[in-house]
Amino acid sequence: MLKYLETTTDDTTTDVHLSKLSRRGFLGIAGAFTLAAYGGRAEAFETYKTGAAAMPRGIVDDPLVFVSIDSDGTVTLVAHRSEMGTGIRSSIPMVIADEMEADWARVTIVQAPGDEPKYGNQDTDGSRSMRHHIQAARRMGGAVRTMLARAAADGWGIDPADVTVEMHQVKAPDGRILGFGELAETAMAQPVPSHEEIAYKTDAEFRYMGKGEVQITDLRDITTGAAVYGADVMLEGMKTALIARPPVVGGKAKSFDASKALEVPGVVAVHELPYGGLAQKFAPLGGIAVVADNTWAATKGRDALEIEWEAGPHGDYSSTQFMEEMKATAEKPGSVARDKGDIEDAFAKAARTFGQTYTQAHMAHIPMEPPAAVAHYTGDALEIWAPVQSPYTARLDTAKALGLDPEQVRMNVTLLGGGFGRKSKADYVTEAALLSREVGAPVRVQWTREDDVRHSFYHTTSAERIEVALDDAGQVTGWRHRSVAPSIKSTFAPDDGLPMPLEQGMGMTDLPFDIANIRCESGKAMAHTRIGWFRSVSNVPHAWAVGSFVGELAHELGRDQRQMWLDLIGAPRVMDPTADGLPEDFWNYGEPMQEFPIETGRLAEVLNRAADGIGYGRNLPEGEGIGLAVHRSFVSYVGCAARVKLVDGRITVPEMHLAIDCGFAANPERIESQMQGAAVMGMTLALHSGITYENGAVVQSNFYDYDVVRSDNYPRNVVTHIVEHPFSVHATGVGEPGVPPVAPALANALFAATGTRRRSLPMGAQV
Amino acid sequence: MVKIILNGTETEVGDDPSMPLLWAIRDLTGATGTKYGCGVGLCGACTVHVDGKAERSCQFTVGDAEGREVTSIEGLDPSGDHRLQAAWRELNVPQCGFCQAGQIMQAASLLAENPKPTDDEILSAMSNNVCRCGCYQRIVAAVRLASTGS
Ligand code: FES
Ligand code: FES
C-alpha cells in the first residue's frame, strides 16, 4: 500500500500534517500552579527589539493565524520554521503552549507551507528562530489564554480577573470549570488583546520553557519510520528523475545521446534542463534529466547517457593552486574592514612580531538526506513537497523559473533530513517543477550522494593570516588579521572578489580582544564554484584562525593557554562600536547592538566553565592534551575544552566540554543535543571534510573520500554546560554557535598532546 | 515477478532482480522508513534485516532477497515499541531523524545476536551507521539502555 500525504482541508487550510500517526510524546511536568487570567502583569515580559522586523516580511504574531482550538480541546499550533534537527518545530509551539497554559499532550503541530505574507519570515537559518520568534510566541500564547479567560468569565457573568487558567482548563472561584474545547468557539471570537492587557507568566511560572522536558513532536514517528521527509512523499502516477549535471559549474552538454537511456525499461523520458552558473542565485545547474517509473530505472538510465561536456569559464579551477594564490594574497595589504588605533605605529614600535597563516578547504554540507523534491504541475497550478529551509524563497524562485504567479504555487514543507544551510538553496525544487511540467506528471527529483558532494553550494575556502606586534613585556600591542576567501555574494551577483560585511562580522571584525591597535583586512578571491552558507558560515575559518593563533601565541610566549585567552579578552566590558573601531556597516547577526551587545565577560565565563569542566591544568598521561577555544557567534558565546588522545597515531577525543551562553535557554534538552551535534560536526570538519577541485570539477564523490566522524571515533563524553539566565536576558542562537570553537580547540589539544601544530582544515585524522 | 516476505507479508517487488532492495521497498511498496543516504554501503541509512540479520538494502538485490524474510523499520515491532525504539525515545536520541531507522535496525540485529554487548562491541557494530547530525553519544547510550535496562 502506498501512503499518500494528506493535505488538511479544515480551518488551517494551508497546513500539512507530517504524519498520519499520533505524534505526542511522554511529558514530565513540574508542579502545577494556577494563573490569574490577567491583572496587568505585562511587566513580566518586557519586550525588546530584535532584527526580526528587518527580515523579509518580518514577524506575524496573530494568534488567529497560529493557534486554533477544536471543540474536543485539541490545540493545533502552526510551526512555520523548518525542522532540520534543531527541534524548532516543537520548541516554538512549546513556548506558545506554555504561555497559553495548554497541556502539551493535547497539542497537535501542523507545518506551515511557504507563505510569508501569512506567517512572516520563514528563513530557517542564521540560528535565529528562537531569537526572533520567542516574543511572538509568548504574545500569541498569552493572548489566547486571555481570550479563553474572558470567554469563560463572560459566560459565568464574573470578572475575568477572578478566573484562573491552568492546564487546558478555565476555573471560576466557586469551582466551576470549563475546558479549552468547550470555550473554543467563544474564546477565539474574542478580540485579540494587546500586549499590555496580557498577564504574562513570570519566569517561575513557566511550565515548559527552560525545563527541557517536552519531547520533540516527531519523536515517535522518527523511531517507527512514519516521519515524512522529502523523498517520502508518494503521489499517484509519480515519476522519479535523476539528473546528470555539468561537472564544472557553468558548463553545458556539448552533445548527448539518450538512445541507450531510453531503452532502459522503466525510463519514460530524457530532458535537457536549462543551464545555470555563478551569480544566478539558487537556479539549477541544468543538465540531462532521466525520468523513470522508479529510482532504479532512473539510475540505470542516467548511467546509460552518453554526454560530452563543455567546461565553460571555470574549467581551470584547481583548489591547490587557488590556495597558494590566496595565501600569497594574505601576505599583502587588503581592503580595510576594521581599523582601531594605529596598526602601522604598533608594528613600527614592536619589540617583535609573530604571525601565522591558517587555511581551510571548501566543504560540503552533506545532510544525511540528500536533496530531493516532489512537484506536481497541473497547468494552472504547481504543488511542491520538499525539505527546504526557506520555503517562501523556494516558492518565489520556482514560480519565476516556470513563469507562474506565486499564488499558483503551493510549497509544502516536509521534515528535513539535515540542512546545515544546503537546503536554503532550493535548486532541487525548481528542477522537480520544471520536469513535472515537461512530463505532465508528478515528478520526484532525487539527488544521489555523489550529486550532493559534487554539485552543492560549497562552504568557502580561505587563507587567514594573523600577525601581532608585541612589546618588550610580551604584551600584544597590535593585531592584524588578513582574510582571503571567495564570497557568498558571488552566488547572487557578479563577483568582485571581496566579502560582505556579514562575512567579515562573523569572527573577524568582531574580534573581542582588548588590544589597542587592531586592523582587519580582506584580500580579493574570485569564486570558481557556487559558494553558499554552511552551518556557522565564515565563523568556521575565522574562529579556526583566531583560536589556533591564540594557542600558538601562548606557546610562543611561554604562557598558559587559558591565561593567554583571558589576557586577550581582558576585563569584562561591553564592546563600544566607536571606541573599538568597529566598521560603520558592522554586522551583528542582524541584531541591534544595544540589545545584543558584545560582552566579553560572557565570553570569559564560557571559556572558564568549559575549562573547569574538563579539569584544565591537571596532569595528563603522555600523548594526551587539552585544548581550549572560545567564540561568539550568532550572538551566543561558546567555550570549548577538548581532550585529545593519540591512539596508534590516530586522533581521538575522549572528552569535550562545551559551555554555551545563549541568553534565556528556552529548551535546554535541544540545546544540549545541538552542542553534541556541533562537537561531532566540528570534529568532522577538523579531521575529515575537504572538497578539492581539479580541472574545475569536485574530486570527491561519496563517503569513500568525503568521510565524516563515525561511532568508532566520535567525541566521547561531550558535556554541555548551559549558562542559566532569566527570560529578560534575550534568547540568542543555538544551531550554529557550537561549531566554530571545536576545530581550534582540537588543534590546540593536538599540539598539547604531541607538539604537532596543524594549520590547515581538514587537518587529517592521523599524526 | 520477484516476491519477498516484507514485514511478514508476501510482497511483489517487480521483475528486475538487479533492483536494490532499497528502491524496491521504497518505490514499489511505499514503505519509506528505509532511507537512501549513499547507495554504496557506507552510511547505513538503508539498513533492513534479511532473515533477521542487518543488511544494507542498497547493496542487496531483490533477486538475492527472493523468498526471504525482509524486515524494515515499519515491521520491527507490531506496535512500534521495540525496546530499542522505546530507549531511543526515552533518551531523546534523534535530531533530524533521517539516519535513525537505519541505526535502530542495525542495533536490533546486534542485540538479537549479542543481547549484552560491551560498549566496544556496540561501537564497532554501529560504526558504519553515519549520523551527520552527530547523535552518536545518545545512540550508544540508547543501545546500552535497551540491552541492560540502564
Ligand atoms: S544508503 Fe545504503 S549504506 Fe548508505
Ligand atoms: S539524526 Fe540527523 S543524521 Fe542522524
Short mmCIF file of N, CA and C in Angstrom, two decimals, chain A residues 220 223-224, chain B residues 7 71-85 89 105:
data_model
loop_
_atom_site.label_atom_id
_atom_site.label_comp_id
_atom_site.label_asym_id
_atom_site.label_seq_id
_atom_site.Cartn_x
_atom_site.Cartn_y
_atom_site.Cartn_z
N ARG A 220 8.20 9.92 18.01
CA ARG A 220 7.68 8.57 17.79
C ARG A 220 7.75 8.20 16.30
N THR A 223 11.15 7.17 15.13
CA THR A 223 11.61 5.84 15.55
C THR A 223 10.80 4.71 14.94
N THR A 224 9.68 5.00 14.33
CA THR A 224 8.89 3.93 13.70
C THR A 224 8.93 3.98 12.18
N ASN B 7 8.04 -7.64 6.02
CA ASN B 7 7.34 -7.44 7.30
C ASN B 7 6.21 -8.45 7.49
N THR B 71 12.76 -7.45 6.88
CA THR B 71 12.10 -6.60 7.88
C THR B 71 12.63 -5.18 7.75
N SER B 72 11.73 -4.24 7.60
CA SER B 72 12.12 -2.84 7.60
C SER B 72 11.67 -2.23 8.93
N ILE B 73 12.02 -0.99 9.15
CA ILE B 73 11.70 -0.34 10.43
C ILE B 73 10.21 -0.46 10.75
N GLU B 74 9.38 -0.42 9.71
CA GLU B 74 7.93 -0.48 9.94
C GLU B 74 7.52 -1.83 10.53
N GLY B 75 8.35 -2.86 10.30
CA GLY B 75 7.98 -4.19 10.76
C GLY B 75 8.77 -4.66 11.97
N LEU B 76 9.61 -3.80 12.51
CA LEU B 76 10.46 -4.23 13.62
C LEU B 76 9.64 -4.68 14.81
N ASP B 77 8.58 -3.96 15.09
CA ASP B 77 7.72 -4.30 16.21
C ASP B 77 6.30 -3.91 15.80
N PRO B 78 5.32 -4.79 16.07
CA PRO B 78 3.97 -4.52 15.57
C PRO B 78 3.41 -3.18 16.06
N SER B 79 3.78 -2.78 17.27
CA SER B 79 3.22 -1.52 17.77
C SER B 79 4.24 -0.39 17.79
N GLY B 80 5.43 -0.67 17.24
CA GLY B 80 6.45 0.38 17.23
C GLY B 80 7.09 0.59 18.59
N ASP B 81 7.00 -0.43 19.43
CA ASP B 81 7.53 -0.29 20.79
C ASP B 81 8.62 -1.30 21.13
N HIS B 82 9.40 -1.65 20.13
CA HIS B 82 10.59 -2.47 20.40
C HIS B 82 11.40 -1.77 21.48
N ARG B 83 12.12 -2.57 22.29
CA ARG B 83 12.83 -1.92 23.41
C ARG B 83 13.85 -0.89 22.92
N LEU B 84 14.36 -1.07 21.70
CA LEU B 84 15.27 -0.05 21.16
C LEU B 84 14.51 1.23 20.80
N GLN B 85 13.34 1.05 20.22
CA GLN B 85 12.53 2.24 19.88
C GLN B 85 12.16 2.99 21.16
N ARG B 89 13.42 6.79 22.38
CA ARG B 89 12.51 7.87 22.81
C ARG B 89 12.85 8.33 24.21
N MET B 105 17.67 -0.38 13.26
CA MET B 105 17.71 -1.72 12.65
C MET B 105 19.07 -2.38 12.85
#
